[in-house]
PDB file of C-alpha atoms in Angstrom:
ATOM      1  CA  MET A   1     -20.345  -9.086  14.942  1.00 56.00           C
ATOM      2  CA  TYR A   2     -17.020 -10.392  16.507  1.00 64.00           C
ATOM      3  CA  ASN A   3     -17.577  -8.034  19.371  1.00 66.00           C
ATOM      4  CA  ASP A   4     -21.358  -9.492  20.475  1.00 73.00           C
ATOM      5  CA  LEU A   5     -19.023 -12.854  21.013  1.00 80.00           C
ATOM      6  CA  PRO A   6     -18.232 -14.187  24.757  1.00 81.00           C
ATOM      7  CA  LYS A   7     -14.955 -13.180  25.844  1.00 86.00           C
ATOM      8  CA  ILE A   8     -12.418 -16.051  26.338  1.00 91.00           C
ATOM      9  CA  THR A   9     -12.413 -16.491  30.113  1.00 91.00           C
ATOM     10  CA  ASP A  10     -10.861 -19.794  30.552  1.00 94.00           C
ATOM     11  CA  TRP A  11      -7.187 -19.805  29.013  1.00 94.00           C
ATOM     12  CA  SER A  12      -6.570 -23.378  30.237  1.00 94.00           C
ATOM     13  CA  ILE A  13      -6.091 -26.051  27.362  1.00 94.00           C
ATOM     14  CA  ASP A  14      -9.195 -27.832  27.907  1.00 95.00           C
ATOM     15  CA  GLY A  15     -10.794 -24.004  27.970  1.00 95.00           C
ATOM     16  CA  ARG A  16      -9.283 -23.129  24.639  1.00 95.00           C
ATOM     17  CA  ARG A  17     -10.620 -26.373  23.319  1.00 95.00           C
ATOM     18  CA  ARG A  18     -13.981 -25.414  24.503  1.00 94.00           C
ATOM     19  CA  TYR A  19     -13.948 -21.906  23.058  1.00 94.00           C
ATOM     20  CA  LEU A  20     -12.856 -23.322  19.544  1.00 93.00           C
ATOM     21  CA  LYS A  21     -15.122 -25.959  19.790  1.00 92.00           C
ATOM     22  CA  GLU A  22     -18.042 -23.833  20.405  1.00 91.00           C
ATOM     23  CA  TYR A  23     -17.118 -20.874  17.980  1.00 90.00           C
ATOM     24  CA  ILE A  24     -14.925 -22.352  15.265  1.00 89.00           C
ATOM     25  CA  VAL A  25     -16.985 -20.996  12.425  1.00 84.00           C
ATOM     26  CA  TYR A  26     -16.489 -17.418  13.855  1.00 86.00           C
ATOM     27  CA  VAL A  27     -12.353 -18.037  14.373  1.00 90.00           C
ATOM     28  CA  GLU A  28     -12.389 -19.490  10.942  1.00 87.00           C
ATOM     29  CA  LEU A  29     -13.570 -16.614   9.652  1.00 83.00           C
ATOM     30  CA  ILE A  30     -11.982 -13.948  11.224  1.00 87.00           C
ATOM     31  CA  ILE A  31      -8.858 -15.781  10.443  1.00 88.00           C
ATOM     32  CA  TYR A  32      -9.708 -15.523   6.723  1.00 82.00           C
ATOM     33  CA  GLU A  33     -10.428 -12.034   6.236  1.00 80.00           C
ATOM     34  CA  SER A  34      -7.651 -10.822   8.693  1.00 84.00           C
ATOM     35  CA  LEU A  35      -5.066 -13.312   6.246  1.00 82.00           C
ATOM     36  CA  GLU A  36      -6.400 -11.426   3.048  1.00 76.00           C
ATOM     37  CA  THR A  37      -5.047  -8.342   4.516  1.00 72.00           C
ATOM     38  CA  PHE A  38      -1.498  -9.371   5.340  1.00 79.00           C
ATOM     39  CA  ASP A  39       1.563  -9.036   3.164  1.00 74.00           C
ATOM     40  CA  GLU A  40       1.663 -12.308   0.991  1.00 71.00           C
ATOM     41  CA  GLN A  41       5.388 -12.720   0.721  1.00 70.00           C
ATOM     42  CA  LYS A  42       5.620 -12.708   4.446  1.00 77.00           C
ATOM     43  CA  LEU A  43       2.804 -15.054   4.711  1.00 78.00           C
ATOM     44  CA  SER A  44       4.041 -17.572   2.809  1.00 76.00           C
ATOM     45  CA  LEU A  45       7.599 -17.482   4.000  1.00 81.00           C
ATOM     46  CA  VAL A  46       6.144 -18.145   7.614  1.00 85.00           C
ATOM     47  CA  PHE A  47       3.108 -20.528   6.947  1.00 83.00           C
ATOM     48  CA  GLY A  48       3.199 -20.956   3.095  1.00 77.00           C
ATOM     49  CA  LYS A  49      -0.340 -21.713   2.038  1.00 72.00           C
ATOM     50  CA  GLN A  50      -3.406 -19.369   3.218  1.00 69.00           C
ATOM     51  CA  ASP A  51      -5.329 -22.628   4.614  1.00 69.00           C
ATOM     52  CA  ASP A  52      -2.146 -24.031   6.530  1.00 84.00           C
ATOM     53  CA  ALA A  53      -1.608 -20.388   8.130  1.00 87.00           C
ATOM     54  CA  LYS A  54      -5.434 -20.941   9.506  1.00 88.00           C
ATOM     55  CA  ASP A  55      -4.588 -24.605  10.621  1.00 90.00           C
ATOM     56  CA  ASN A  56      -1.398 -23.537  12.156  1.00 91.00           C
ATOM     57  CA  ILE A  57      -2.644 -20.661  14.259  1.00 94.00           C
ATOM     58  CA  ILE A  58      -5.360 -22.693  15.344  1.00 94.00           C
ATOM     59  CA  LYS A  59      -2.443 -25.163  16.595  1.00 93.00           C
ATOM     60  CA  MET A  60      -0.634 -23.055  18.369  1.00 94.00           C
ATOM     61  CA  PHE A  61      -3.386 -21.481  19.978  1.00 95.00           C
ATOM     62  CA  LEU A  62      -4.154 -24.986  21.494  1.00 95.00           C
ATOM     63  CA  SER A  63      -0.240 -25.571  22.158  1.00 94.00           C
ATOM     64  CA  GLU A  64       1.248 -26.479  25.455  1.00 92.00           C
ATOM     65  CA  THR A  65       3.622 -23.310  24.592  1.00 92.00           C
ATOM     66  CA  PHE A  66       0.607 -20.699  24.379  1.00 93.00           C
ATOM     67  CA  ASN A  67       0.499 -18.529  27.626  1.00 91.00           C
ATOM     68  CA  PHE A  68      -2.015 -16.244  28.083  1.00 88.00           C
ATOM     69  CA  ALA A  69       0.234 -14.028  30.433  1.00 88.00           C
ATOM     70  CA  LYS A  70       2.994 -13.210  27.722  1.00 88.00           C
ATOM     71  CA  ILE A  71       0.373 -11.796  25.042  1.00 89.00           C
ATOM     72  CA  PRO A  72       1.718  -8.291  24.688  1.00 87.00           C
ATOM     73  CA  SER A  73      -0.061  -5.738  25.706  1.00 83.00           C
ATOM     74  CA  GLY A  74      -2.312  -4.121  22.498  1.00 84.00           C
ATOM     75  CA  ILE A  75      -3.322  -7.452  21.257  1.00 88.00           C
ATOM     76  CA  PRO A  76      -6.908  -8.569  22.195  1.00 87.00           C
ATOM     77  CA  HIS A  77      -7.693 -11.041  24.767  1.00 87.00           C
ATOM     78  CA  ASP A  78     -11.089 -12.202  22.868  1.00 89.00           C
ATOM     79  CA  ILE A  79     -12.086 -13.413  19.519  1.00 90.00           C
ATOM     80  CA  ASN A  80      -9.896 -10.664  17.895  1.00 89.00           C
ATOM     81  CA  LEU A  81      -6.591 -12.463  19.172  1.00 93.00           C
ATOM     82  CA  PHE A  82      -7.022 -14.620  15.693  1.00 93.00           C
ATOM     83  CA  SER A  83      -7.069 -11.331  13.775  1.00 90.00           C
ATOM     84  CA  GLN A  84      -3.693 -10.249  14.628  1.00 91.00           C
ATOM     85  CA  ILE A  85      -1.469 -12.255  11.984  1.00 90.00           C
ATOM     86  CA  ALA A  86       1.366 -10.125  13.047  1.00 89.00           C
ATOM     87  CA  TYR A  87       1.809 -11.696  16.475  1.00 90.00           C
ATOM     88  CA  TRP A  88       1.143 -15.446  15.305  1.00 92.00           C
ATOM     89  CA  CYS A  89       3.799 -14.912  12.601  1.00 89.00           C
ATOM     90  CA  LYS A  90       6.086 -13.792  15.444  1.00 87.00           C
ATOM     91  CA  PHE A  91       4.830 -17.001  18.024  1.00 89.00           C
ATOM     92  CA  LYS A  92       5.614 -19.284  14.963  1.00 87.00           C
ATOM     93  CA  THR A  93       9.089 -17.731  14.207  1.00 84.00           C
ATOM     94  CA  GLY A  94      10.424 -16.071  17.330  1.00 78.00           C
ATOM     95  CA  LYS A  95      10.695 -13.335  15.400  1.00 63.00           C
ATOM     96  CA  THR A  96       9.219  -9.500  14.768  1.00 59.00           C
ATOM     97  CA  ILE A  97       7.515  -9.729  11.248  1.00 53.00           C
ATOM     98  CA  SER A  98       7.989  -6.406   9.800  1.00 51.00           C
ATOM     99  CA  VAL A  99       4.349  -6.470   7.635  1.00 47.00           C
ATOM    100  CA  LYS A 100       2.106  -4.002   5.530  1.00 47.00           C
ATOM    101  CA  THR A 101      -1.176  -4.458   5.344  1.00 45.00           C
ATOM    102  CA  ASN A 102      -4.181  -3.080   3.707  1.00 45.00           C
ATOM    103  CA  ASP A 103      -7.004  -0.716   5.703  1.00 41.00           C
ATOM    104  CA  THR A 104     -10.213  -2.868   6.084  1.00 41.00           C
ATOM    105  CA  ASN A 105     -11.941  -0.567   8.309  1.00 41.00           C
ATOM    106  CA  TYR A 106     -14.527   0.428   5.998  1.00 42.00           C
ATOM    107  CA  SER A 107     -16.567   2.462   8.966  1.00 41.00           C
ATOM    108  CA  THR A 108     -13.450   5.425   8.783  1.00 42.00           C
ATOM    109  CA  ASN A 109     -15.120   7.714  10.820  1.00 47.00           C
ATOM    110  CA  PHE A 110     -17.260   8.154   7.582  1.00 47.00           C
ATOM    111  CA  ILE A 111     -19.204  11.241   8.481  1.00 44.00           C
ATOM    112  CA  GLU A 112     -15.887  13.177   9.815  1.00 48.00           C
ATOM    113  CA  GLU A 113     -14.182  12.058   6.814  1.00 49.00           C
ATOM    114  CA  SER A 114     -16.897  13.641   4.464  1.00 49.00           C
ATOM    115  CA  GLY A 115     -16.849  17.343   5.925  1.00 50.00           C
ATOM    116  CA  SER A 116     -19.443  19.253   7.431  1.00 45.00           C
ATOM    117  CA  ASP A 117     -21.711  19.734   4.398  1.00 48.00           C
ATOM    118  CA  TYR A 118     -22.082  15.997   4.242  1.00 51.00           C
ATOM    119  CA  ASN A 119     -25.668  15.366   3.776  1.00 61.00           C
ATOM    120  CA  GLN A 120     -26.051  11.471   5.005  1.00 66.00           C
ATOM    121  CA  ASP A 121     -29.936  11.680   4.004  1.00 72.00           C
ATOM    122  CA  ALA A 122     -28.812  11.508   0.333  1.00 75.00           C
ATOM    123  CA  ASP A 123     -26.279   8.955   0.734  1.00 78.00           C
ATOM    124  CA  ILE A 124     -28.531   6.750   2.438  1.00 79.00           C
ATOM    125  CA  ASN A 125     -31.373   7.196   0.064  1.00 81.00           C
ATOM    126  CA  LEU A 126     -28.958   6.603  -3.068  1.00 84.00           C
ATOM    127  CA  LEU A 127     -27.559   3.268  -1.232  1.00 87.00           C
ATOM    128  CA  ALA A 128     -31.524   2.400  -0.329  1.00 84.00           C
ATOM    129  CA  HIS A 129     -32.360   2.970  -4.124  1.00 85.00           C
ATOM    130  CA  CYS A 130     -29.589   1.016  -5.615  1.00 90.00           C
ATOM    131  CA  LEU A 131     -30.209  -1.675  -2.870  1.00 89.00           C
ATOM    132  CA  SER A 132     -33.679  -2.106  -4.233  1.00 88.00           C
ATOM    133  CA  LEU A 133     -32.388  -2.474  -7.833  1.00 90.00           C
ATOM    134  CA  TYR A 134     -29.852  -4.924  -6.909  1.00 93.00           C
ATOM    135  CA  ASN A 135     -32.287  -7.013  -4.781  1.00 91.00           C
ATOM    136  CA  CYS A 136     -34.278  -7.557  -8.143  1.00 91.00           C
ATOM    137  CA  MET A 137     -31.044  -8.292  -9.630  1.00 94.00           C
ATOM    138  CA  VAL A 138     -29.582 -11.126  -7.773  1.00 95.00           C
ATOM    139  CA  ALA A 139     -30.649 -14.323  -5.245  1.00 93.00           C
ATOM    140  CA  GLN A 140     -31.710 -13.141  -1.687  1.00 91.00           C
ATOM    141  CA  ASP A 141     -28.290 -14.421  -0.400  1.00 93.00           C
ATOM    142  CA  MET A 142     -26.400 -12.100  -2.447  1.00 94.00           C
ATOM    143  CA  VAL A 143     -28.433  -9.283  -0.627  1.00 92.00           C
ATOM    144  CA  GLY A 144     -27.423 -10.788   2.774  1.00 92.00           C
ATOM    145  CA  PHE A 145     -23.873 -11.479   2.333  1.00 92.00           C
ATOM    146  CA  TRP A 146     -23.670  -7.258   0.850  1.00 92.00           C
ATOM    147  CA  PHE A 147     -24.884  -6.207   4.628  1.00 89.00           C
ATOM    148  CA  LYS A 148     -22.498  -8.546   6.008  1.00 87.00           C
ATOM    149  CA  SER A 149     -19.571  -7.120   4.179  1.00 87.00           C
ATOM    150  CA  ASN A 150     -20.685  -3.499   5.061  1.00 85.00           C
ATOM    151  CA  ASP A 151     -22.078  -4.033   8.364  1.00 82.00           C
ATOM    152  CA  LYS A 152     -19.347  -1.622  10.133  1.00 79.00           C
ATOM    153  CA  PHE A 153     -20.127   0.869   7.620  1.00 80.00           C
ATOM    154  CA  LEU A 154     -23.714   0.174   7.705  1.00 80.00           C
ATOM    155  CA  ASN A 155     -23.801   0.510  11.492  1.00 76.00           C
ATOM    156  CA  GLU A 156     -22.151   3.820  11.331  1.00 74.00           C
ATOM    157  CA  ILE A 157     -24.630   5.673   9.376  1.00 73.00           C
ATOM    158  CA  SER A 158     -27.839   3.948  11.172  1.00 62.00           C
ATOM    159  CA  TYR A 159     -28.276   2.101   7.733  1.00 51.00           C
ATOM    160  CA  THR A 160     -30.067  -0.979   9.047  1.00 47.00           C
ATOM    161  CA  PRO A 161     -33.110  -1.281   9.220  1.00 47.00           C
ATOM    162  CA  LEU A 162     -33.285   0.246   5.533  1.00 51.00           C
ATOM    163  CA  ASN A 163     -36.532   1.621   4.436  1.00 52.00           C
ATOM    164  CA  GLY A 164     -38.415  -0.925   7.025  1.00 51.00           C
ATOM    165  CA  LYS A 165     -36.167  -3.981   5.656  1.00 55.00           C
ATOM    166  CA  LYS A 166     -33.743  -5.754   7.398  1.00 60.00           C
ATOM    167  CA  ALA A 167     -30.898  -7.723   6.259  1.00 67.00           C
ATOM    168  CA  PRO A 168     -32.230 -10.948   4.518  1.00 71.00           C
ATOM    169  CA  ASN A 169     -31.049 -14.150   6.332  1.00 75.00           C
ATOM    170  CA  ILE A 170     -28.620 -16.154   4.515  1.00 78.00           C
ATOM    171  CA  LYS A 171     -29.955 -19.711   3.769  1.00 72.00           C
ATOM    172  CA  SER A 172     -26.758 -21.460   1.922  1.00 65.00           C
ATOM    173  CA  LYS A 173     -23.840 -21.171   4.601  1.00 62.00           C
ATOM    174  CA  GLY A 174     -20.797 -22.702   3.417  1.00 67.00           C
ATOM    175  CA  SER A 175     -17.112 -22.766   4.921  1.00 72.00           C
ATOM    176  CA  PRO A 176     -15.382 -19.316   6.098  1.00 73.00           C
ATOM    177  CA  THR A 177     -13.460 -19.540   3.164  1.00 73.00           C
ATOM    178  CA  LYS A 178     -16.580 -19.124   0.743  1.00 82.00           C
ATOM    179  CA  GLU A 179     -18.336 -16.816   2.886  1.00 84.00           C
ATOM    180  CA  THR A 180     -15.218 -14.449   2.719  1.00 85.00           C
ATOM    181  CA  LYS A 181     -15.535 -15.022  -1.204  1.00 88.00           C
ATOM    182  CA  TYR A 182     -19.351 -14.535  -1.445  1.00 92.00           C
ATOM    183  CA  LYS A 183     -19.082 -11.396   0.517  1.00 91.00           C
ATOM    184  CA  ALA A 184     -16.469  -9.660  -1.852  1.00 92.00           C
ATOM    185  CA  ASP A 185     -18.942 -10.933  -4.839  1.00 95.00           C
ATOM    186  CA  ALA A 186     -22.062  -9.293  -3.351  1.00 96.00           C
ATOM    187  CA  SER A 187     -20.254  -6.032  -2.561  1.00 95.00           C
ATOM    188  CA  PHE A 188     -18.608  -6.330  -6.410  1.00 96.00           C
ATOM    189  CA  ARG A 189     -22.302  -6.827  -8.069  1.00 97.00           C
ATOM    190  CA  TYR A 190     -23.631  -4.011  -5.892  1.00 96.00           C
ATOM    191  CA  LEU A 191     -20.882  -1.481  -6.868  1.00 95.00           C
ATOM    192  CA  CYS A 192     -21.682  -2.426 -10.617  1.00 95.00           C
ATOM    193  CA  VAL A 193     -25.578  -0.922  -9.767  1.00 94.00           C
ATOM    194  CA  PHE A 194     -24.343   1.971  -7.700  1.00 93.00           C
ATOM    195  CA  LEU A 195     -22.160   3.277 -10.358  1.00 93.00           C
ATOM    196  CA  ASN A 196     -24.214   1.988 -12.719  1.00 91.00           C
ATOM    197  CA  LEU A 197     -21.961   0.399 -15.393  1.00 93.00           C
ATOM    198  CA  GLU A 198     -24.224  -0.621 -17.816  1.00 87.00           C
ATOM    199  CA  TYR A 199     -22.837   2.394 -19.376  1.00 82.00           C
ATOM    200  CA  LYS A 200     -19.678   2.924 -18.578  1.00 90.00           C
ATOM    201  CA  VAL A 201     -17.661  -0.469 -19.545  1.00 92.00           C
ATOM    202  CA  THR A 202     -17.629  -2.119 -23.001  1.00 86.00           C
ATOM    203  CA  ASP A 203     -19.476  -5.423 -23.362  1.00 89.00           C
ATOM    204  CA  PHE A 204     -20.784  -4.936 -19.651  1.00 94.00           C
ATOM    205  CA  SER A 205     -23.728  -6.958 -20.829  1.00 94.00           C
ATOM    206  CA  TYR A 206     -21.719 -10.593 -20.574  1.00 95.00           C
ATOM    207  CA  TYR A 207     -20.949 -10.094 -16.333  1.00 96.00           C
ATOM    208  CA  GLN A 208     -24.560  -8.591 -16.383  1.00 95.00           C
ATOM    209  CA  ASN A 209     -26.136 -11.251 -17.830  1.00 95.00           C
ATOM    210  CA  LYS A 210     -24.625 -13.975 -15.603  1.00 96.00           C
ATOM    211  CA  TYR A 211     -24.083 -11.939 -12.422  1.00 97.00           C
ATOM    212  CA  LEU A 212     -26.841  -9.419 -12.465  1.00 96.00           C
ATOM    213  CA  VAL A 213     -29.890 -11.730 -13.482  1.00 94.00           C
ATOM    214  CA  LYS A 214     -31.455 -13.807 -10.609  1.00 93.00           C
ATOM    215  CA  GLY A 215     -31.243 -17.312 -10.747  1.00 93.00           C
ATOM    216  CA  LYS A 216     -31.555 -20.109  -7.897  1.00 92.00           C
ATOM    217  CA  ASN A 217     -30.617 -18.999  -4.383  1.00 93.00           C
ATOM    218  CA  LYS A 218     -27.807 -21.269  -3.644  1.00 91.00           C
ATOM    219  CA  PRO A 219     -23.901 -21.224  -4.748  1.00 90.00           C
ATOM    220  CA  GLN A 220     -22.985 -19.758  -7.282  1.00 90.00           C
ATOM    221  CA  TYR A 221     -25.998 -17.505  -7.378  1.00 94.00           C
ATOM    222  CA  VAL A 222     -25.848 -16.767 -11.259  1.00 95.00           C
ATOM    223  CA  ALA A 223     -28.620 -16.387 -13.749  1.00 94.00           C
ATOM    224  CA  ASP A 224     -29.947 -19.841 -15.145  1.00 91.00           C
ATOM    225  CA  ARG A 225     -28.535 -20.700 -18.636  1.00 87.00           C
ATOM    226  CA  TYR A 226     -26.391 -22.275 -20.625  1.00 89.00           C
ATOM    227  CA  GLU A 227     -22.902 -20.745 -20.738  1.00 90.00           C
ATOM    228  CA  THR A 228     -20.420 -21.513 -23.729  1.00 93.00           C
ATOM    229  CA  HIS A 229     -16.477 -21.670 -23.509  1.00 92.00           C
ATOM    230  CA  PHE A 230     -17.114 -18.504 -25.751  1.00 94.00           C
ATOM    231  CA  THR A 231     -19.473 -16.370 -23.188  1.00 93.00           C
ATOM    232  CA  LYS A 232     -17.321 -17.795 -20.248  1.00 93.00           C
ATOM    233  CA  GLN A 233     -14.082 -16.251 -21.995  1.00 94.00           C
ATOM    234  CA  GLU A 234     -16.248 -12.948 -22.696  1.00 95.00           C
ATOM    235  CA  VAL A 235     -17.397 -12.950 -18.935  1.00 96.00           C
ATOM    236  CA  ARG A 236     -13.932 -13.271 -17.559  1.00 95.00           C
ATOM    237  CA  LYS A 237     -13.065 -10.206 -20.089  1.00 95.00           C
ATOM    238  CA  SER A 238     -15.923  -8.161 -18.711  1.00 96.00           C
ATOM    239  CA  ILE A 239     -14.909  -8.624 -15.213  1.00 97.00           C
ATOM    240  CA  LYS A 240     -11.199  -7.736 -16.163  1.00 96.00           C
ATOM    241  CA  GLU A 241     -12.830  -4.578 -17.667  1.00 96.00           C
ATOM    242  CA  ILE A 242     -14.800  -3.824 -14.524  1.00 97.00           C
ATOM    243  CA  ILE A 243     -11.661  -4.152 -12.382  1.00 96.00           C
ATOM    244  CA  CYS A 244      -9.771  -1.989 -14.152  1.00 96.00           C
ATOM    245  CA  PHE A 245     -12.529   0.596 -14.158  1.00 95.00           C
ATOM    246  CA  PHE A 246     -12.583   0.531 -10.586  1.00 95.00           C
ATOM    247  CA  HIS A 247      -9.234   1.054 -10.486  1.00 94.00           C
ATOM    248  CA  LYS A 248      -9.353   3.878 -12.545  1.00 93.00           C
ATOM    249  CA  ILE A 249     -11.576   5.691 -10.764  1.00 93.00           C
ATOM    250  CA  HIS A 250     -10.263   4.959  -7.458  1.00 91.00           C
ATOM    251  CA  SER A 251      -6.918   6.451  -8.914  1.00 90.00           C
ATOM    252  CA  GLU A 252      -8.563   9.536 -10.038  1.00 88.00           C
ATOM    253  CA  GLY A 253     -10.288  10.199  -6.862  1.00 85.00           C
ATOM    254  CA  VAL A 254     -14.243   9.441  -5.633  1.00 83.00           C
ATOM    255  CA  ASN A 255     -16.252  10.480  -2.726  1.00 82.00           C
ATOM    256  CA  THR A 256     -15.962   9.217   0.334  1.00 82.00           C
ATOM    257  CA  LEU A 257     -18.950   6.908   0.351  1.00 85.00           C
ATOM    258  CA  ALA A 258     -17.800   5.093  -3.368  1.00 88.00           C
ATOM    259  CA  LYS A 259     -13.877   5.331  -1.705  1.00 87.00           C
ATOM    260  CA  ILE A 260     -16.049   2.691   1.033  1.00 88.00           C
ATOM    261  CA  LEU A 261     -18.138   0.395  -1.393  1.00 91.00           C
ATOM    262  CA  LEU A 262     -14.841   0.137  -3.433  1.00 92.00           C
ATOM    263  CA  LYS A 263     -12.549  -1.191  -0.472  1.00 89.00           C
ATOM    264  CA  SER A 264     -15.322  -3.717   0.075  1.00 88.00           C
ATOM    265  CA  VAL A 265     -14.427  -5.425  -3.357  1.00 91.00           C
ATOM    266  CA  GLY A 266     -10.524  -5.201  -2.563  1.00 87.00           C
ATOM    267  CA  ARG A 267     -10.151  -8.911  -2.102  1.00 86.00           C
ATOM    268  CA  LYS A 268      -7.965 -11.110  -4.278  1.00 83.00           C
ATOM    269  CA  SER A 269     -10.392 -13.815  -3.457  1.00 86.00           C
ATOM    270  CA  LEU A 270     -12.848 -12.531  -5.910  1.00 91.00           C
ATOM    271  CA  LEU A 271     -10.542 -14.080  -8.356  1.00 92.00           C
ATOM    272  CA  ASP A 272     -10.457 -17.423  -7.371  1.00 89.00           C
ATOM    273  CA  LEU A 273     -14.140 -17.484  -7.159  1.00 91.00           C
ATOM    274  CA  TYR A 274     -14.354 -15.791 -10.569  1.00 94.00           C
ATOM    275  CA  GLU A 275     -12.082 -18.679 -11.938  1.00 92.00           C
ATOM    276  CA  MET A 276      -9.640 -16.019 -12.770  1.00 93.00           C
ATOM    277  CA  ARG A 277      -6.296 -17.779 -11.453  1.00 89.00           C
ATOM    278  CA  SER A 278      -4.698 -18.966 -14.753  1.00 91.00           C
ATOM    279  CA  ASP A 279      -5.725 -15.685 -16.130  1.00 93.00           C
ATOM    280  CA  PRO A 280      -2.232 -14.281 -17.710  1.00 94.00           C
ATOM    281  CA  ASP A 281      -3.191 -10.873 -15.758  1.00 95.00           C
ATOM    282  CA  TYR A 282      -3.776 -12.575 -12.444  1.00 93.00           C
ATOM    283  CA  GLU A 283      -1.165 -10.861 -10.711  1.00 91.00           C
ATOM    284  CA  ILE A 284      -2.091  -7.482 -11.917  1.00 94.00           C
ATOM    285  CA  LEU A 285      -5.523  -8.070 -11.463  1.00 95.00           C
ATOM    286  CA  LYS A 286      -5.144  -8.862  -7.757  1.00 91.00           C
ATOM    287  CA  ASN A 287      -2.635  -5.747  -7.086  1.00 90.00           C
ATOM    288  CA  LYS A 288      -5.514  -3.804  -8.612  1.00 93.00           C
ATOM    289  CA  LEU A 289      -7.981  -5.122  -6.311  1.00 92.00           C
ATOM    290  CA  ARG A 290      -5.465  -4.759  -3.503  1.00 87.00           C
ATOM    291  CA  ASP A 291      -4.960  -1.175  -4.207  1.00 90.00           C
ATOM    292  CA  LEU A 292      -8.806  -0.209  -3.616  1.00 90.00           C
ATOM    293  CA  LYS A 293      -8.082  -1.057  -0.247  1.00 82.00           C
ATOM    294  CA  SER A 294      -5.607   1.904  -0.030  1.00 73.00           C
ATOM    295  CA  SER A 295      -5.021   5.402  -0.192  1.00 55.00           C
ATOM    296  CA  LEU A 296      -3.974   5.446  -4.391  1.00 43.00           C
ATOM    297  CA  LYS A 297      -1.824   8.493  -5.587  1.00 43.00           C
ATOM    298  CA  LYS A 298      -3.406   9.856  -8.756  1.00 42.00           C
ATOM    299  CA  GLY A 299      -1.450   8.593 -11.664  1.00 41.00           C
ATOM    300  CA  GLU A 300      -0.345   5.420  -9.877  1.00 40.00           C
ATOM    301  CA  SER A 301      -1.520   2.296 -11.844  1.00 42.00           C
ATOM    302  CA  ASN A 302      -0.999  -1.145 -12.854  1.00 46.00           C
ATOM    303  CA  VAL A 303      -1.178  -1.592 -16.724  1.00 44.00           C
ATOM    304  CA  ILE A 304      -2.770  -4.596 -18.580  1.00 47.00           C
ATOM    305  CA  GLY A 305      -0.881  -5.273 -21.750  1.00 38.00           C
TER     306      GLY A 305
END
């Protein structure tokens, strides 16, 4: 998506302003996506809140002290410049920030990693079958967000169009922050279908009846039904069990396809969307989601008491 955008050719202050005016939605989106994978502690030390980081990066790009000629080699000279959070940290502090980031490149040379006996047609058929089921369970925008969340991987295996169906256009476009959350949410819901959690997670029906029953095609993209306080608590409990299940199978080892799909749900913004920030196990759940984006050694896990 980002590589299709024009390169930054006018690096004057006015030129940078014009570029932001035209592509601000994409700039904010790539910043938010990159912040999701950056070391939280170091990010807070330099910028404070995530929204403050986004605003600061844009201000630094527009500042008089920003000098295109001084951008280090290896740093992109296009919109991907905004994904270089370590660079912007150094720009702000004058110091190199040692960081640990999580791998979010879901393509990961999938075919090579899968081995010589890899059957691409079988995986495409499986993805297509589950997508057909998923399409019957969720609003159209959720299908569109799933395609956007997995576009790198899908392009690598020539997955689009899928059985003659192209990714649907998303009608309810919100802020970049909201879009990032809905992309993770769409991947989370799809993975529940792909792994057939109905028979593997206790009380999965609470989650299923809210998030995998088609409702109106508008945020929050959930089933049209009255929800009691008790039901809300049970839904959140079910979400915790699903996250723990994902973490368990990831730590035990899964095939390459499942590993890539698990990576796509590894965003802490999911917990905000599911209103779980006040949950006593929030930090543990956040770490479990983060682990899905990394190569976790067997037996290494976080335990919810």
